[in-house]
Amino acid sequence: MKSEAAENLDPIAISEQQFDRAARHVKGLKRGLVDFLKKPKRVNIVNFPVEMDDDSVQSFQGYRVVHNRVFGPSKGGIRYHPDVTMEEVVSLAKLMTWKCALVNVPFGGAKGGLVCDVKALSERELRRITRRFTSELFDELGPHQDIPAPDLYTGEQTMAWIFDTYDKLHPGFNNRPVVTGKPIEMGGAYGRREATANGCLFATERFLSRGLIPERTDVAGARVAIQGFGDVGAVAAHAFHRQGAKIVAVSDSKGAIYDANGLDPAVVEEFKAASGSVVGLADTMTITNQELLELDCDILLPAALGDQIHAGNAADIKAGLVVEGANNPTTPAADRILQARGIYVLPDILVNAGGVTVSYYEWVQNQVNEQWDYDTTTEKMRAKIHAATDAVFDRWERFVVGEEDSGDGRPDFRTVALVIAIERVAHATLMRGIWP
Ligand code: NAD
């Protein structure tokens, strides 16, 4: 066991550290506004009973946190996981505010979580749990109020149940925009399923094209290791592979597989669908998730849980570039270690913002019951991700050449992205005028 003991992994403490690091570069930010921006606007904790398939009754706890609504209705995924805590959901809601601000999507930040182990539940149980959770939140949700989306261990089916429940409780309205990430036949957007992963690729390509890593100006030929093989990780494997990258390793909750010659994502996907895991695929070496993170590769793409790169393993990361498909995969201590080692980290609020961007497009289409085609949606999203990547890179360059006083030396990309987002939210708050 390596020395990660001293690191405080409390999600709220981490989000505050990240905020404070950035906020000191935001000029004229008043103390009271800092306090407001650091805290969630609203925290809902709900407990409810559900009848299980064996006639027993089980109690579940869920959270829905709204952090900020300065730019519009709050937006954020709902995750189902046994380790979900209120603190984690609060920190993820904040991340959504900064993400939407960074890509100029007119939503505020929210997040939801339900403490449950999806793998131990039947589909009928999941449906009852989801319906009850949605009904407990009742008027907290709404097409112009708070709009959920998929996250860890939730997907199109979960979103369909949330929509149906909300629609039953609010008859007589076009309720489609109450939730995004819906199945296509229920008003989902073409390209939403692929959006987060495509966004990871677009941000990476744009970043590399700026030439900061001279020997690597595009993803073709790059050796890529991906942690997580779900909605983000598996689709990212396809997206990077299509552009000529070599996917040397992928993983899921059961372990990781490695092939120096490169994996075929379609073959891995087929194997996982049949066997339940990527582990065991013929002609691959089984390694641990820890070993995957420390592989000698060009791009490391965490696309699973938070806190995966921390004080205990950051010194062993060998990738030249970390691309954060997951939310919060890198702790502040790891950020500092990676920065000192010259390893660039493209932050979650930029890299995985393709998901919320296309969720916004789904919401727009739902207002008028239209459906755009895949290319239209994806190209609009690409433009937004490119613009946000350029904004971060350009601002970072200005810090480097000293046009702005960076205070503690060269900031990392996370800090710069947060500076831009905090400035935008703070400015909009003041433009609206503090109520009353
Ligand atoms: P998912 O449930 O579809 O997939 C999660 C993957 O992580 C699965 O392959 C699972 O096996 C793997 N995993 C779980 N525990 C693991 C462990 N201990 N070690 C390694 N792998 C493990 O979830 P997702 O939607 O792909 O979300 C993944 C991450 O991306 C999360 O951090 C989420 O917040 C973030 N994210 C998702 C979206 C989206 O549109 N789905 C958008 C933005 C950010």
Coordinates of C-alpha atoms and ligand atoms in Angstrom, one line a residue:
M1 CA 0.0 0.0 0.0
K2 CA 1.5 3.3 -1.0
S3 CA 1.4 6.6 0.9
E4 CA -2.0 8.1 0.2
A5 CA -2.9 8.2 3.9
A6 CA -2.5 12.0 4.3
E7 CA -4.8 12.9 1.4
N8 CA -8.3 14.1 2.3
L9 CA -10.6 12.4 -0.1
D10 CA -13.8 14.1 1.1
P11 CA -15.5 15.1 -2.2
I12 CA -16.6 18.5 -0.8
A13 CA -13.1 19.3 0.5
I14 CA -11.7 18.4 -2.9
S15 CA -14.2 20.5 -4.8
E16 CA -13.4 23.4 -2.5
Q17 CA -9.7 23.1 -3.0
Q18 CA -10.1 23.1 -6.7
F19 CA -12.5 26.1 -6.5
D20 CA -10.1 28.0 -4.2
R21 CA -7.1 27.4 -6.5
A22 CA -9.0 28.9 -9.4
A23 CA -11.0 31.6 -7.6
R24 CA -7.8 33.5 -6.5
H25 CA -7.2 34.2 -10.2
V26 CA -10.7 35.7 -10.7
K27 CA -10.5 39.4 -10.2
G28 CA -13.0 41.2 -8.1
L29 CA -14.8 38.1 -6.7
K30 CA -16.5 39.3 -3.5
R31 CA -16.2 37.2 -0.4
G32 CA -20.0 36.6 -0.2
L33 CA -20.2 35.6 -3.8
V34 CA -17.4 33.1 -3.2
D35 CA -19.5 31.6 -0.4
F36 CA -22.6 31.4 -2.6
L37 CA -20.8 29.8 -5.5
K38 CA -19.1 27.2 -3.2
K39 CA -22.4 26.0 -1.7
P40 CA -25.3 24.0 -3.2
K41 CA -28.5 26.0 -3.7
R42 CA -30.7 23.1 -2.6
V43 CA -30.1 19.5 -1.3
N44 CA -32.9 16.9 -1.3
I45 CA -32.4 13.7 0.6
V46 CA -35.3 11.2 0.1
N47 CA -35.9 7.8 1.8
F48 CA -38.5 5.5 0.5
P49 CA -39.6 1.8 0.7
V50 CA -39.9 -0.5 -2.3
E51 CA -41.4 -3.9 -2.6
M52 CA -38.9 -6.4 -3.8
D53 CA -39.5 -9.4 -6.0
D54 CA -39.3 -11.8 -3.0
D55 CA -42.1 -9.8 -1.3
S56 CA -39.7 -8.2 1.2
V57 CA -39.6 -4.4 1.6
Q58 CA -36.3 -2.6 1.2
S59 CA -35.6 1.1 2.1
F60 CA -33.6 3.2 -0.3
Q61 CA -31.9 6.6 0.1
G62 CA -31.5 9.0 -2.8
Y63 CA -30.2 12.5 -3.4
R64 CA -30.9 15.3 -5.8
V65 CA -28.7 18.4 -5.4
V66 CA -29.0 21.6 -7.3
H67 CA -25.9 23.7 -7.1
N68 CA -26.7 26.7 -9.3
R69 CA -29.4 28.0 -11.7
V70 CA -27.9 31.3 -12.8
F71 CA -27.8 30.3 -16.5
G72 CA -31.0 28.3 -16.6
P73 CA -32.7 25.2 -15.3
S74 CA -30.3 22.9 -13.5
K75 CA -28.9 19.8 -15.3
G76 CA -27.1 16.7 -14.2
G77 CA -27.0 13.0 -14.3
I78 CA -28.4 10.5 -11.8
R79 CA -26.0 7.7 -10.7
Y80 CA -26.9 4.4 -9.0
H81 CA -24.1 3.0 -7.0
P82 CA -23.7 1.4 -3.5
D83 CA -21.1 4.0 -2.5
V84 CA -23.0 7.1 -3.4
T85 CA -22.9 9.8 -0.7
M86 CA -24.6 13.2 -0.4
E87 CA -21.1 14.8 -0.3
E88 CA -20.2 13.1 -3.6
V89 CA -23.5 14.3 -5.2
V90 CA -22.9 17.8 -4.0
S91 CA -19.4 17.9 -5.5
L92 CA -20.7 16.5 -8.8
A93 CA -23.5 19.1 -8.9
K94 CA -20.9 21.8 -8.7
L95 CA -18.9 20.2 -11.5
M96 CA -22.0 20.4 -13.7
T97 CA -22.3 24.2 -13.1
W98 CA -18.7 24.8 -14.2
K99 CA -19.1 22.4 -17.1
C100 CA -22.2 24.0 -18.5
A101 CA -20.6 27.5 -18.1
L102 CA -17.4 26.4 -19.8
V103 CA -19.1 25.1 -22.9
N104 CA -21.7 27.9 -22.9
V105 CA -24.7 25.6 -22.4
P106 CA -27.5 27.6 -20.7
F107 CA -28.1 25.3 -17.8
G108 CA -27.1 25.4 -14.2
G109 CA -25.6 22.4 -12.3
A110 CA -27.3 19.5 -10.5
K111 CA -26.7 15.9 -9.8
G112 CA -28.6 12.9 -8.4
G113 CA -27.6 9.7 -6.7
L114 CA -29.3 6.6 -5.4
V115 CA -27.6 4.2 -3.0
C116 CA -28.2 0.8 -4.6
D117 CA -26.3 -2.0 -6.3
V118 CA -27.8 -2.3 -9.8
K119 CA -26.1 -5.7 -10.3
A120 CA -28.1 -7.2 -7.4
L121 CA -31.5 -5.9 -8.6
S122 CA -33.9 -7.3 -11.2
E123 CA -35.2 -5.0 -14.0
R124 CA -38.7 -4.9 -12.3
E125 CA -37.1 -3.9 -9.0
L126 CA -35.1 -1.2 -10.8
R127 CA -38.2 0.1 -12.5
R128 CA -40.1 0.3 -9.2
I129 CA -37.2 2.0 -7.5
T130 CA -36.8 4.5 -10.3
R131 CA -40.5 5.4 -10.4
R132 CA -40.6 5.8 -6.6
F133 CA -37.4 7.9 -6.6
T134 CA -38.9 10.1 -9.3
S135 CA -42.2 10.5 -7.5
E136 CA -40.4 11.5 -4.3
L137 CA -38.7 14.3 -6.2
F138 CA -42.0 15.2 -7.9
D139 CA -42.0 19.0 -8.5
E140 CA -38.3 19.4 -7.8
L141 CA -37.8 18.1 -11.4
G142 CA -39.3 19.8 -14.4
P143 CA -38.5 20.7 -18.0
H144 CA -37.6 24.3 -16.9
Q145 CA -36.6 23.4 -13.4
D146 CA -34.2 20.5 -13.1
I147 CA -33.4 18.0 -15.8
P148 CA -31.8 14.6 -15.1
A149 CA -29.6 12.5 -17.4
P150 CA -27.8 9.2 -17.3
D151 CA -24.6 8.6 -15.3
L152 CA -23.0 5.6 -13.6
Y153 CA -25.2 2.5 -13.9
T154 CA -28.2 4.4 -15.3
G155 CA -29.0 4.7 -19.0
E156 CA -31.7 5.1 -21.6
Q157 CA -34.1 2.7 -19.9
T158 CA -33.8 4.5 -16.6
M159 CA -34.5 7.8 -18.3
A160 CA -37.6 6.4 -20.0
W161 CA -39.0 5.3 -16.6
I162 CA -38.2 8.8 -15.2
F163 CA -40.0 10.5 -18.1
D164 CA -43.0 8.2 -17.9
T165 CA -43.4 8.7 -14.1
Y166 CA -43.0 12.5 -14.4
D167 CA -45.5 12.5 -17.3
K168 CA -48.1 10.5 -15.4
L169 CA -47.7 13.0 -12.5
H170 CA -48.0 16.1 -14.7
P171 CA -50.5 15.2 -17.5
G172 CA -51.5 17.7 -20.2
F173 CA -48.0 19.1 -21.0
N174 CA -45.2 18.3 -23.3
N175 CA -43.0 16.7 -20.7
R176 CA -40.3 15.2 -23.0
P177 CA -37.7 17.8 -22.0
V178 CA -37.8 16.8 -18.4
V179 CA -35.1 14.3 -18.9
T180 CA -32.3 13.7 -21.5
G181 CA -30.5 10.6 -22.6
K182 CA -33.9 9.1 -23.5
P183 CA -34.3 6.3 -26.1
I184 CA -34.5 7.6 -29.6
E185 CA -38.1 6.5 -30.1
M186 CA -39.1 8.6 -27.0
G187 CA -37.5 11.8 -28.2
G188 CA -33.9 11.0 -27.5
A189 CA -31.2 12.7 -29.6
Y190 CA -29.3 11.0 -32.3
G191 CA -25.7 11.2 -31.1
R192 CA -26.4 11.4 -27.4
R193 CA -25.3 7.9 -26.6
E194 CA -21.9 8.6 -28.3
A195 CA -21.7 12.3 -27.2
T196 CA -19.6 12.1 -24.1
A197 CA -17.1 9.8 -25.7
N198 CA -17.0 11.8 -28.9
G199 CA -16.5 14.9 -26.9
C200 CA -13.5 13.2 -25.2
L201 CA -12.0 12.6 -28.7
F202 CA -12.8 16.1 -30.0
A203 CA -11.2 17.8 -26.9
T204 CA -8.1 15.5 -27.2
E205 CA -7.7 16.1 -30.9
R206 CA -8.1 19.9 -30.5
F207 CA -5.6 20.0 -27.6
L208 CA -3.0 17.9 -29.4
S209 CA -3.3 20.0 -32.6
R210 CA -2.0 23.0 -30.5
G211 CA 1.4 21.3 -30.5
L212 CA 2.2 21.3 -26.8
I213 CA 3.4 17.7 -27.1
P214 CA 5.5 18.1 -30.2
E215 CA 5.9 14.4 -30.9
R216 CA 2.1 13.9 -30.8
T217 CA -0.1 16.3 -32.7
D218 CA -3.0 13.9 -33.3
V219 CA -4.4 10.6 -31.9
A220 CA -3.4 8.4 -34.8
G221 CA -0.9 5.8 -33.6
A222 CA -1.3 6.9 -29.9
R223 CA -1.4 4.1 -27.4
V224 CA -4.5 4.6 -25.3
A225 CA -5.5 2.9 -22.0
I226 CA -9.1 3.3 -20.9
Q227 CA -10.4 2.6 -17.4
G228 CA -14.1 1.7 -17.6
F229 CA -16.0 0.1 -20.5
G230 CA -19.5 1.6 -20.2
D231 CA -21.3 4.4 -21.9
V232 CA -18.2 6.6 -21.9
G233 CA -15.3 4.1 -21.9
A234 CA -16.6 1.6 -24.5
V235 CA -17.8 4.3 -26.9
A236 CA -14.5 6.2 -26.5
A237 CA -12.6 3.0 -27.4
H238 CA -14.5 3.0 -30.7
A239 CA -14.0 6.7 -31.3
F240 CA -10.3 6.7 -30.7
H241 CA -9.8 3.5 -32.6
R242 CA -11.6 4.9 -35.6
Q243 CA -9.1 7.8 -35.7
G244 CA -6.2 5.3 -35.7
A245 CA -5.3 5.2 -32.0
K246 CA -4.2 1.8 -30.6
I247 CA -6.4 0.8 -27.6
V248 CA -3.8 -1.1 -25.6
A249 CA -5.9 -1.7 -22.5
V250 CA -9.5 -1.4 -21.2
S251 CA -11.1 -2.4 -17.9
D252 CA -14.4 -2.8 -16.0
S253 CA -15.2 -3.4 -12.4
K254 CA -13.8 -7.0 -12.6
G255 CA -10.4 -6.1 -13.9
A256 CA -8.4 -5.0 -17.0
I257 CA -7.1 -6.5 -20.2
Y258 CA -4.0 -5.5 -22.1
D259 CA -2.7 -6.2 -25.6
A260 CA 0.4 -4.2 -26.8
N261 CA -0.7 -4.7 -30.4
G262 CA -4.1 -3.0 -29.7
L263 CA -7.5 -4.3 -29.0
D264 CA -10.5 -4.3 -31.4
P265 CA -13.2 -2.5 -29.4
A266 CA -16.0 -4.3 -31.3
V267 CA -14.5 -7.7 -30.3
V268 CA -14.2 -6.6 -26.7
E269 CA -17.7 -5.3 -26.7
E270 CA -19.1 -8.5 -28.1
F271 CA -17.1 -10.5 -25.5
K272 CA -18.3 -8.4 -22.6
A273 CA -21.9 -8.6 -23.8
A274 CA -21.7 -12.4 -23.8
S275 CA -19.6 -13.0 -20.7
G276 CA -20.4 -9.9 -18.4
S277 CA -16.8 -8.6 -18.4
V278 CA -13.9 -7.6 -20.6
V279 CA -11.7 -9.9 -18.5
G280 CA -10.9 -13.3 -20.1
L281 CA -10.9 -12.2 -23.8
A282 CA -8.6 -14.6 -25.8
D283 CA -5.1 -13.4 -26.6
T284 CA -5.1 -10.6 -24.0
M285 CA -3.2 -10.3 -20.8
T286 CA -5.3 -9.9 -17.6
I287 CA -4.0 -7.0 -15.4
T288 CA -5.5 -5.1 -12.5
N289 CA -7.2 -1.7 -12.8
Q290 CA -4.2 -0.3 -10.9
E291 CA -1.8 -1.7 -13.4
L292 CA -3.9 -0.2 -16.2
L293 CA -3.6 3.2 -14.7
E294 CA 0.2 2.9 -14.5
L295 CA 0.7 1.5 -18.1
D296 CA 3.3 2.9 -20.4
C297 CA 1.1 4.6 -22.9
D298 CA 0.5 8.0 -24.6
I299 CA -3.1 8.7 -23.4
L300 CA -4.7 7.5 -20.2
L301 CA -8.5 7.9 -20.3
P302 CA -10.2 7.2 -16.9
A303 CA -13.9 6.6 -17.6
A304 CA -15.2 4.9 -14.5
L305 CA -15.1 6.2 -10.9
G306 CA -13.7 9.2 -9.0
D307 CA -10.4 9.4 -7.1
Q308 CA -8.6 6.8 -9.3
I309 CA -5.4 8.9 -9.7
H310 CA -4.3 10.0 -6.3
A311 CA -1.3 10.7 -4.1
G312 CA -0.5 7.0 -3.9
N313 CA -0.2 6.3 -7.7
A314 CA 0.3 9.7 -9.4
A315 CA 4.1 9.3 -9.3
D316 CA 3.7 6.0 -11.2
I317 CA 1.5 7.3 -14.1
K318 CA 3.5 6.9 -17.3
A319 CA 1.0 8.4 -19.8
G320 CA 2.0 11.7 -21.3
L321 CA -1.6 13.0 -21.3
V322 CA -4.5 12.2 -19.0
V323 CA -8.0 12.8 -20.5
E324 CA -10.7 12.8 -17.9
G325 CA -13.7 11.0 -19.3
A326 CA -14.9 10.3 -15.8
N327 CA -15.9 13.0 -13.3
N328 CA -13.3 13.8 -10.6
P329 CA -10.9 10.9 -11.4
T330 CA -7.9 12.9 -10.3
T331 CA -7.4 14.2 -6.7
P332 CA -5.8 17.6 -6.0
A333 CA -2.6 15.9 -4.7
A334 CA -2.3 13.9 -7.8
D335 CA -2.9 17.0 -9.9
R336 CA 0.1 18.6 -8.3
I337 CA 2.3 15.5 -8.7
L338 CA 1.3 15.1 -12.4
Q339 CA 1.9 18.8 -13.1
A340 CA 5.4 18.7 -11.5
R341 CA 6.1 15.6 -13.7
G342 CA 5.1 17.5 -16.9
I343 CA 2.0 15.2 -17.4
Y344 CA -0.9 17.2 -18.8
V345 CA -4.4 16.6 -17.5
L346 CA -7.4 17.6 -19.7
P347 CA -10.0 18.2 -17.0
D348 CA -13.4 16.5 -16.8
I349 CA -15.4 19.8 -17.1
L350 CA -13.9 20.2 -20.6
V351 CA -13.4 16.6 -21.7
N352 CA -16.7 15.0 -20.8
A353 CA -18.9 18.1 -21.6
G354 CA -20.0 16.6 -24.9
G355 CA -22.6 14.7 -22.9
V356 CA -24.4 17.7 -21.4
T357 CA -24.0 19.6 -24.7
V358 CA -25.9 17.0 -26.7
S359 CA -28.3 16.7 -23.7
Y360 CA -29.0 20.4 -24.2
Y361 CA -29.6 19.7 -28.0
E362 CA -32.0 17.0 -27.0
W363 CA -33.8 19.4 -24.7
V364 CA -34.0 22.0 -27.5
Q365 CA -35.4 19.4 -30.0
N366 CA -37.9 18.2 -27.4
Q367 CA -39.4 21.7 -27.1
V368 CA -40.6 21.5 -30.7
N369 CA -40.7 17.7 -31.1
E370 CA -38.0 17.6 -33.7
Q371 CA -35.1 15.2 -34.2
W372 CA -31.9 16.3 -35.9
D373 CA -29.7 13.7 -37.5
Y374 CA -26.5 12.3 -36.0
D375 CA -24.1 14.5 -38.0
T376 CA -25.9 17.7 -37.4
T377 CA -25.9 17.2 -33.6
T378 CA -22.4 15.8 -33.5
E379 CA -20.9 18.6 -35.5
K380 CA -22.6 21.3 -33.4
M381 CA -21.2 19.6 -30.3
R382 CA -17.7 19.3 -31.9
A383 CA -17.7 23.1 -32.5
K384 CA -18.6 23.8 -28.9
I385 CA -15.9 21.4 -27.5
H386 CA -13.3 22.9 -29.9
A387 CA -14.3 26.5 -28.8
A388 CA -14.1 25.5 -25.1
T389 CA -10.7 23.7 -25.6
D390 CA -9.3 26.8 -27.4
A391 CA -10.6 29.1 -24.6
V392 CA -8.8 27.0 -22.0
F393 CA -5.6 26.7 -24.0
D394 CA -5.5 30.4 -25.0
R395 CA -6.1 31.5 -21.4
W396 CA -3.4 29.0 -20.2
E397 CA -0.9 30.4 -22.7
R398 CA -1.6 33.9 -21.4
F399 CA -0.8 32.6 -17.9
V400 CA 2.4 31.0 -19.1
V401 CA 3.8 34.1 -20.7
G402 CA 2.9 36.2 -17.7
E403 CA 0.2 38.4 -19.2
E404 CA -1.8 37.5 -16.1
D405 CA -0.5 37.0 -12.7
S406 CA -0.8 33.4 -12.0
G407 CA 0.0 33.7 -8.3
D408 CA 1.3 30.3 -7.6
G409 CA 3.2 29.7 -10.8
R410 CA 1.9 28.0 -14.0
P411 CA -1.7 26.8 -13.3
D412 CA -2.9 23.5 -14.7
F413 CA -5.6 23.1 -17.2
R414 CA -8.2 22.3 -14.6
T415 CA -7.6 25.5 -12.8
V416 CA -7.7 27.5 -16.0
A417 CA -11.0 25.9 -17.1
L418 CA -12.4 26.6 -13.6
V419 CA -11.3 30.3 -13.8
I420 CA -13.2 30.7 -17.1
A421 CA -16.3 29.0 -15.7
I422 CA -16.3 30.8 -12.4
E423 CA -15.8 34.2 -14.1
R424 CA -18.8 33.5 -16.4
V425 CA -21.1 32.4 -13.5
A426 CA -20.0 35.2 -11.2
H427 CA -20.5 37.7 -14.0
A428 CA -24.0 36.4 -14.9
T429 CA -25.0 36.4 -11.2
L430 CA -24.1 40.1 -10.9
M431 CA -25.7 41.0 -14.3
R432 CA -28.9 39.4 -13.1
G433 CA -28.6 41.4 -9.9
I434 CA -28.7 40.0 -6.4
W435 CA -32.3 39.4 -5.4
P436 CA -34.1 41.5 -4.2
Ligands
NAD1 P1 -21.4 3.3 -17.0 O1 -22.1 2.7 -15.8 O2 -22.0 3.1 -18.3 O3 -19.9 2.6 -17.0 C1 -19.1 2.5 -16.0 C2 -17.9 1.6 -16.3 O4 -17.0 1.7 -15.2 C3 -18.4 0.1 -16.4 O5 -17.6 -0.5 -17.4 C4 -18.0 -0.5 -15.0 O6 -17.7 -1.8 -15.1 C5 -16.7 0.3 -14.8 N1 -16.3 0.3 -13.4 C6 -17.1 0.3 -12.3 N2 -16.4 0.2 -11.2 C7 -15.1 0.1 -11.6 C8 -13.8 0.0 -10.9 N3 -13.8 -0.1 -9.6 N4 -12.7 0.0 -11.6 C9 -12.8 0.1 -13.0 N5 -13.9 0.2 -13.7 C10 -15.0 0.2 -13.0 O7 -21.1 4.8 -16.6 P2 -20.7 5.9 -17.6 O8 -22.0 6.7 -17.9 O9 -19.8 5.4 -18.7 O10 -19.9 6.9 -16.6 C11 -18.5 6.8 -16.4 C12 -17.9 8.0 -15.8 O11 -18.1 9.1 -16.8 C13 -18.6 8.5 -14.5 O12 -17.6 9.2 -13.8 C14 -19.6 9.6 -15.0 O13 -19.9 10.5 -14.0 C15 -18.8 10.2 -16.2 N6 -19.7 10.8 -17.2 C16 -20.6 10.2 -17.8 C17 -21.4 10.8 -18.8 C18 -22.4 10.1 -19.6 O14 -23.0 10.8 -20.6 N7 -22.7 8.9 -19.4 C19 -21.2 12.2 -19.0 C20 -20.2 12.9 -18.3 C21 -19.4 12.2 -17.4

